[in-house]
Amino acid sequence: MADVTQTKPEELFMLLLDVLNEEIILIREEYHEFSHEKLQNEIYQKIPETNKLNYHALIGLSLLKDFSEGNNDTLLFSIENHLYLGRNYIQTIKNSLILINIEINSAKKAKELGNYTLSLDYINKTYLIISENKSLRNINIINDIFLEKADLC
């Protein structure tokens, strides 16, 4: 949360102390969550549209720091969702390539779970990301995408 709000952890803690005491935000081992989905949606709606996508990129990159291949599928899909929504705010080629890798891994995981439609959606997102940024076009990436899509058809 400190990464996203660009606040020192101590300052953020003090700002959130009442919220934590009221259990509006719950601290989990790997992440924080709101105690009620409607509360989360209400707060999200109050964020200016111009900031939302940037926050998604920052949240995705923050979650990515703690991610490893052994983590649960929900975290992988959450990272994918945040990074994809915030893709226009990802400013380095390295992070863009990480996003592509997350998309391909999400496609493979969705296929492994038997959700071929979702897997194809992730592959199509990868195509879109590459079409939006020519510097990301790489024969190995394109080959991976092609093989994944061919396996789904």
Coordinates of N, CA and C in Angstrom, one line a residue:
M1 N 0.8 -1.2 0.0 CA 0.0 0.0 0.0 C 0.9 1.3 0.0
A2 N 2.0 1.2 0.7 CA 2.9 2.3 0.8 C 3.5 2.6 -0.6
D3 N 3.7 1.6 -1.4 CA 4.3 1.7 -2.8 C 3.2 2.5 -3.6
V4 N 2.0 2.1 -3.5 CA 0.9 2.6 -4.4 C 0.7 4.1 -4.0
T5 N 0.6 4.4 -2.7 CA 0.3 5.7 -2.3 C 1.5 6.6 -2.2
Q6 N 2.7 6.0 -2.4 CA 3.9 6.7 -2.3 C 4.1 7.5 -1.0
T7 N 3.7 6.7 0.1 CA 3.8 7.3 1.4 C 4.7 6.4 2.2
K8 N 5.4 7.0 3.2 CA 6.3 6.2 4.1 C 5.4 5.2 4.8
P9 N 5.9 4.0 5.0 CA 5.1 3.0 5.8 C 4.6 3.5 7.1
E10 N 5.5 4.2 7.9 CA 5.0 4.7 9.2 C 3.9 5.7 9.1
E11 N 4.0 6.6 8.1 CA 2.9 7.6 7.9 C 1.6 6.9 7.5
L12 N 1.7 5.9 6.6 CA 0.5 5.2 6.1 C -0.1 4.4 7.3
F13 N 0.7 3.8 8.1 CA 0.2 3.1 9.3 C -0.6 4.0 10.2
M14 N -0.1 5.2 10.4 CA -0.8 6.2 11.3 C -2.1 6.6 10.7
L15 N -2.1 6.8 9.3 CA -3.3 7.2 8.6 C -4.4 6.1 8.7
L16 N -3.9 4.9 8.7 CA -4.9 3.8 8.6 C -5.2 3.1 9.9
L17 N -4.6 3.7 11.0 CA -4.8 3.1 12.3 C -6.3 2.9 12.7
D18 N -7.1 3.9 12.5 CA -8.5 3.8 12.8 C -9.2 2.8 11.9
V19 N -8.8 2.8 10.6 CA -9.4 1.9 9.6 C -9.1 0.4 10.0
L20 N -7.8 0.2 10.5 CA -7.4 -1.1 10.9 C -8.1 -1.6 12.2
N21 N -8.3 -0.6 13.1 CA -9.0 -0.9 14.4 C -10.4 -1.3 14.1
E22 N -11.1 -0.6 13.2 CA -12.5 -0.9 12.9 C -12.6 -2.1 12.0
E23 N -11.5 -2.7 11.6 CA -11.5 -3.9 10.7 C -12.1 -3.6 9.3
I24 N -12.0 -2.4 8.8 CA -12.5 -2.0 7.5 C -11.5 -2.6 6.5
I25 N -10.2 -2.5 6.8 CA -9.2 -3.2 6.0 C -8.6 -4.3 6.8
L26 N -8.6 -5.5 6.2 CA -8.1 -6.7 6.9 C -6.7 -7.0 6.3
I27 N -5.7 -7.3 7.2 CA -4.4 -7.6 6.8 C -4.3 -9.1 6.7
R28 N -3.9 -9.6 5.5 CA -3.7 -11.0 5.2 C -2.2 -11.2 5.1
E29 N -1.8 -12.5 5.1 CA -0.4 -12.8 5.0 C 0.2 -12.2 3.7
E30 N -0.4 -12.3 2.6 CA 0.2 -11.9 1.3 C -0.4 -10.6 0.8
Y31 N -1.5 -10.1 1.4 CA -2.1 -8.9 0.8 C -3.0 -8.3 1.9
H32 N -3.6 -7.1 1.5 CA -4.6 -6.5 2.4 C -5.9 -6.5 1.6
E33 N -7.0 -6.5 2.3 CA -8.3 -6.5 1.6 C -9.3 -5.7 2.4
F34 N -10.3 -5.2 1.7 CA -11.4 -4.6 2.4 C -12.3 -5.6 3.1
S35 N -12.9 -5.3 4.2 CA -13.8 -6.3 4.9 C -15.1 -6.5 4.1
H36 N -15.5 -5.6 3.2 CA -16.7 -5.7 2.5 C -16.5 -5.2 1.1
E37 N -17.0 -6.0 0.1 CA -16.8 -5.7 -1.3 C -17.5 -4.3 -1.7
K38 N -18.6 -4.0 -1.1 CA -19.3 -2.8 -1.4 C -18.5 -1.6 -0.9
L39 N -17.8 -1.7 0.2 CA -16.9 -0.7 0.7 C -15.8 -0.4 -0.3
Q40 N -15.2 -1.5 -0.8 CA -14.1 -1.4 -1.7 C -14.6 -0.7 -3.0
N41 N -15.8 -1.1 -3.5 CA -16.3 -0.5 -4.7 C -16.6 1.0 -4.5
E42 N -17.1 1.3 -3.3 CA -17.4 2.7 -3.1 C -16.2 3.6 -3.1
I43 N -15.1 3.1 -2.4 CA -13.8 3.8 -2.4 C -13.3 3.9 -3.8
Y44 N -13.3 2.8 -4.5 CA -12.8 2.8 -5.9 C -13.5 3.8 -6.8
Q45 N -14.8 4.0 -6.6 CA -15.6 4.9 -7.4 C -15.2 6.4 -7.1
K46 N -14.6 6.6 -5.9 CA -14.2 8.0 -5.6 C -12.9 8.4 -6.1
I47 N -12.1 7.4 -6.6 CA -10.8 7.7 -7.1 C -11.0 8.3 -8.5
P48 N -10.3 9.5 -8.7 CA -10.4 10.1 -10.0 C -10.0 9.1 -11.2
E49 N -10.8 9.2 -12.2 CA -10.5 8.3 -13.4 C -9.1 8.3 -13.9
T50 N -8.5 9.5 -13.8 CA -7.1 9.7 -14.3 C -6.1 9.0 -13.4
N51 N -6.4 8.7 -12.2 CA -5.5 8.0 -11.3 C -5.7 6.5 -11.2
K52 N -6.9 6.0 -11.6 CA -7.2 4.6 -11.4 C -6.2 3.7 -12.1
L53 N -5.9 4.0 -13.4 CA -5.1 3.1 -14.2 C -3.6 3.1 -13.7
N54 N -3.2 4.3 -13.3 CA -1.9 4.4 -12.7 C -1.8 3.5 -11.4
Y55 N -2.8 3.6 -10.6 CA -2.8 2.8 -9.4 C -2.8 1.3 -9.7
H56 N -3.5 0.9 -10.7 CA -3.5 -0.5 -11.1 C -2.1 -0.9 -11.4
A57 N -1.4 -0.1 -12.2 CA 0.0 -0.5 -12.6 C 0.8 -0.6 -11.3
L58 N 0.7 0.4 -10.4 CA 1.5 0.4 -9.2 C 1.2 -0.8 -8.3
I59 N -0.1 -1.1 -8.2 CA -0.6 -2.3 -7.4 C 0.0 -3.6 -8.0
G60 N -0.1 -3.7 -9.3 CA 0.4 -4.9 -10.0 C 1.9 -5.1 -9.8
L61 N 2.6 -4.0 -9.9 CA 4.1 -4.1 -9.7 C 4.4 -4.4 -8.3
S62 N 3.6 -3.9 -7.4 CA 3.9 -4.2 -5.9 C 3.6 -5.6 -5.6
L63 N 2.5 -6.2 -6.1 CA 2.1 -7.6 -5.9 C 3.2 -8.5 -6.5
L64 N 3.7 -8.0 -7.7 CA 4.7 -8.8 -8.4 C 6.0 -9.1 -7.6
K65 N 6.3 -8.1 -6.7 CA 7.5 -8.2 -5.9 C 7.5 -9.5 -5.0
D66 N 6.3 -9.9 -4.5 CA 6.2 -11.0 -3.6 C 5.7 -12.3 -4.4
F67 N 5.6 -12.2 -5.6 CA 5.1 -13.4 -6.4 C 6.2 -14.3 -6.8
S68 N 5.9 -15.6 -6.7 CA 6.8 -16.6 -7.2 C 5.9 -17.7 -7.9
E69 N 6.5 -18.5 -8.7 CA 5.7 -19.5 -9.4 C 4.9 -20.4 -8.5
G70 N 5.3 -20.6 -7.2 CA 4.6 -21.4 -6.3 C 3.4 -20.8 -5.7
N71 N 3.2 -19.5 -5.9 CA 2.0 -18.8 -5.3 C 0.7 -19.3 -5.9
N72 N -0.4 -18.9 -5.2 CA -1.7 -19.4 -5.7 C -2.1 -18.7 -7.0
D73 N -3.0 -19.4 -7.7 CA -3.5 -18.9 -9.0 C -4.2 -17.6 -8.9
T74 N -4.9 -17.4 -7.8 CA -5.6 -16.1 -7.6 C -4.7 -14.9 -7.6
L75 N -3.5 -15.1 -7.0 CA -2.6 -14.0 -7.0 C -2.0 -13.7 -8.4
L76 N -1.7 -14.8 -9.2 CA -1.3 -14.6 -10.6 C -2.3 -13.8 -11.4
F77 N -3.6 -14.2 -11.3 CA -4.6 -13.6 -12.0 C -4.9 -12.1 -11.6
S78 N -4.7 -11.9 -10.3 CA -4.8 -10.5 -9.7 C -3.7 -9.6 -10.3
I79 N -2.5 -10.1 -10.3 CA -1.4 -9.4 -10.8 C -1.6 -9.1 -12.3
E80 N -2.1 -10.1 -13.0 CA -2.4 -9.9 -14.5 C -3.4 -8.8 -14.6
N81 N -4.5 -8.8 -13.9 CA -5.5 -7.9 -14.0 C -5.0 -6.4 -13.8
H82 N -4.3 -6.3 -12.7 CA -3.8 -4.9 -12.4 C -2.8 -4.4 -13.4
L83 N -1.9 -5.3 -13.8 CA -0.9 -4.8 -14.8 C -1.5 -4.6 -16.1
Y84 N -2.4 -5.4 -16.5 CA -3.1 -5.2 -17.8 C -3.8 -3.9 -17.8
L85 N -4.6 -3.6 -16.8 CA -5.4 -2.4 -16.7 C -4.5 -1.1 -16.7
G86 N -3.3 -1.3 -16.0 CA -2.4 -0.2 -15.9 C -1.3 -0.2 -17.0
R87 N -1.4 -1.0 -18.0 CA -0.3 -1.2 -19.0 C 0.2 0.1 -19.6
N88 N -0.6 1.1 -19.8 CA -0.2 2.3 -20.4 C 0.7 3.2 -19.4
Y89 N 0.7 2.8 -18.2 CA 1.5 3.5 -17.2 C 2.8 2.7 -16.8
I90 N 3.0 1.6 -17.4 CA 4.2 0.8 -17.3 C 5.2 1.4 -18.2
Q91 N 6.3 2.0 -17.6 CA 7.2 2.8 -18.4 C 8.5 2.2 -18.9
T92 N 8.7 1.0 -18.4 CA 10.0 0.3 -18.9 C 9.7 -0.9 -19.8
I93 N 10.6 -1.1 -20.7 CA 10.5 -2.3 -21.5 C 10.5 -3.6 -20.6
K94 N 11.4 -3.6 -19.6 CA 11.5 -4.7 -18.7 C 10.2 -5.0 -18.1
N95 N 9.5 -4.0 -17.6 CA 8.2 -4.3 -16.9 C 7.1 -4.7 -18.0
S96 N 7.2 -4.1 -19.2 CA 6.3 -4.5 -20.2 C 6.5 -6.0 -20.6
L97 N 7.8 -6.4 -20.7 CA 8.1 -7.8 -21.0 C 7.6 -8.7 -19.8
I98 N 7.7 -8.2 -18.6 CA 7.1 -9.0 -17.5 C 5.6 -9.2 -17.6
L99 N 4.9 -8.1 -18.0 CA 3.5 -8.2 -18.3 C 3.2 -9.2 -19.3
I100 N 3.9 -9.2 -20.4 CA 3.7 -10.2 -21.4 C 3.9 -11.6 -20.9
N101 N 4.9 -11.8 -20.1 CA 5.2 -13.1 -19.5 C 4.1 -13.5 -18.5
I102 N 3.5 -12.5 -17.8 CA 2.4 -12.8 -16.9 C 1.2 -13.2 -17.7
E103 N 1.0 -12.5 -18.8 CA -0.2 -12.9 -19.7 C -0.1 -14.3 -20.2
I104 N 1.1 -14.7 -20.7 CA 1.3 -16.0 -21.2 C 1.2 -17.1 -20.1
N105 N 1.7 -16.8 -18.9 CA 1.6 -17.7 -17.8 C 0.1 -17.8 -17.3
S106 N -0.6 -16.7 -17.4 CA -2.0 -16.7 -17.0 C -2.8 -17.6 -18.0
A107 N -2.4 -17.5 -19.3 CA -3.1 -18.3 -20.3 C -2.8 -19.8 -20.1
K108 N -1.6 -20.1 -19.8 CA -1.2 -21.5 -19.5 C -2.0 -22.0 -18.3
K109 N -2.0 -21.2 -17.2 CA -2.7 -21.6 -16.0 C -4.2 -21.8 -16.2
A110 N -4.8 -20.8 -16.9 CA -6.3 -20.9 -17.2 C -6.5 -22.2 -18.0
K111 N -5.7 -22.5 -19.0 CA -5.8 -23.7 -19.8 C -5.7 -25.0 -18.9
E112 N -4.7 -24.9 -18.0 CA -4.5 -26.0 -17.1 C -5.7 -26.3 -16.2
L113 N -6.4 -25.2 -15.9 CA -7.6 -25.3 -15.0 C -8.9 -25.6 -15.9
G114 N -8.7 -25.7 -17.2 CA -9.8 -26.1 -18.1 C -10.6 -24.9 -18.6
N115 N -10.1 -23.7 -18.4 CA -10.9 -22.5 -18.8 C -10.2 -22.0 -20.1
Y116 N -10.6 -22.7 -21.2 CA -10.0 -22.3 -22.5 C -10.4 -21.0 -23.0
T117 N -11.6 -20.5 -22.7 CA -12.0 -19.2 -23.2 C -11.2 -18.1 -22.5
L118 N -11.0 -18.3 -21.2 CA -10.1 -17.3 -20.5 C -8.7 -17.4 -20.9
S119 N -8.2 -18.6 -21.2 CA -6.9 -18.7 -21.7 C -6.7 -18.0 -23.0
L120 N -7.7 -18.1 -23.9 CA -7.6 -17.4 -25.2 C -7.7 -15.9 -25.0
D121 N -8.4 -15.4 -24.0 CA -8.5 -14.0 -23.7 C -7.1 -13.5 -23.3
Y122 N -6.4 -14.2 -22.5 CA -5.0 -13.8 -22.1 C -4.1 -13.7 -23.3
I123 N -4.2 -14.7 -24.2 CA -3.4 -14.7 -25.4 C -3.7 -13.5 -26.3
N124 N -5.0 -13.2 -26.4 CA -5.4 -12.0 -27.2 C -4.9 -10.7 -26.6
K125 N -4.9 -10.7 -25.2 CA -4.4 -9.5 -24.6 C -2.9 -9.3 -24.9
T126 N -2.2 -10.5 -25.0 CA -0.7 -10.4 -25.3 C -0.5 -9.8 -26.7
Y127 N -1.4 -10.3 -27.6 CA -1.3 -9.7 -29.0 C -1.5 -8.2 -29.0
L128 N -2.5 -7.8 -28.2 CA -2.8 -6.3 -28.1 C -1.6 -5.5 -27.5
I129 N -1.0 -6.1 -26.5 CA 0.1 -5.4 -25.9 C 1.2 -5.2 -26.9
I130 N 1.5 -6.3 -27.6 CA 2.6 -6.2 -28.6 C 2.2 -5.3 -29.7
S131 N 1.0 -5.3 -30.1 CA 0.6 -4.4 -31.2 C 0.6 -2.9 -30.8
E132 N 0.5 -2.6 -29.5 CA 0.5 -1.3 -29.0 C 2.0 -0.8 -28.8
N133 N 2.9 -1.7 -28.8 CA 4.3 -1.3 -28.5 C 5.3 -2.1 -29.4
K134 N 5.7 -1.5 -30.5 CA 6.5 -2.3 -31.5 C 7.8 -2.7 -30.9
S135 N 8.4 -2.0 -29.9 CA 9.6 -2.4 -29.3 C 9.5 -3.8 -28.6
L136 N 8.3 -4.2 -28.3 CA 8.1 -5.5 -27.6 C 8.1 -6.7 -28.5
R137 N 8.1 -6.4 -29.8 CA 8.0 -7.5 -30.8 C 9.3 -8.3 -30.8
N138 N 9.2 -9.6 -30.5 CA 10.3 -10.5 -30.3 C 9.9 -11.8 -30.9
I139 N 10.8 -12.5 -31.7 CA 10.4 -13.7 -32.3 C 10.1 -14.8 -31.3
N140 N 10.8 -14.8 -30.2 CA 10.5 -15.8 -29.1 C 9.1 -15.6 -28.5
I141 N 8.8 -14.4 -28.2 CA 7.5 -14.1 -27.6 C 6.4 -14.4 -28.6
I142 N 6.6 -14.0 -29.8 CA 5.5 -14.3 -30.9 C 5.4 -15.8 -31.0
N143 N 6.5 -16.5 -31.0 CA 6.4 -18.0 -31.1 C 5.7 -18.6 -30.0
D144 N 5.9 -18.1 -28.7 CA 5.2 -18.6 -27.6 C 3.7 -18.4 -27.7
I145 N 3.4 -17.2 -28.1 CA 2.0 -16.8 -28.3 C 1.3 -17.7 -29.3
F146 N 2.0 -17.9 -30.5 CA 1.5 -18.7 -31.6 C 1.2 -20.1 -31.1
L147 N 2.2 -20.7 -30.4 CA 2.1 -22.1 -29.9 C 0.9 -22.2 -28.9
E148 N 0.8 -21.3 -28.0 CA -0.3 -21.3 -27.0 C -1.6 -21.2 -27.7
K149 N -1.7 -20.3 -28.7 CA -3.0 -20.1 -29.4 C -3.3 -21.3 -30.3
A150 N -2.3 -21.9 -30.9 CA -2.6 -23.1 -31.7 C -3.0 -24.3 -30.8
D151 N -2.5 -24.4 -29.7 CA -2.9 -25.4 -28.7 C -4.3 -25.3 -28.3
L152 N -4.8 -24.1 -28.3 CA -6.2 -23.8 -27.8 C -7.2 -24.0 -28.9
C153 N -6.8 -24.0 -30.2 CA -7.7 -24.1 -31.3 C -8.0 -25.5 -31.7

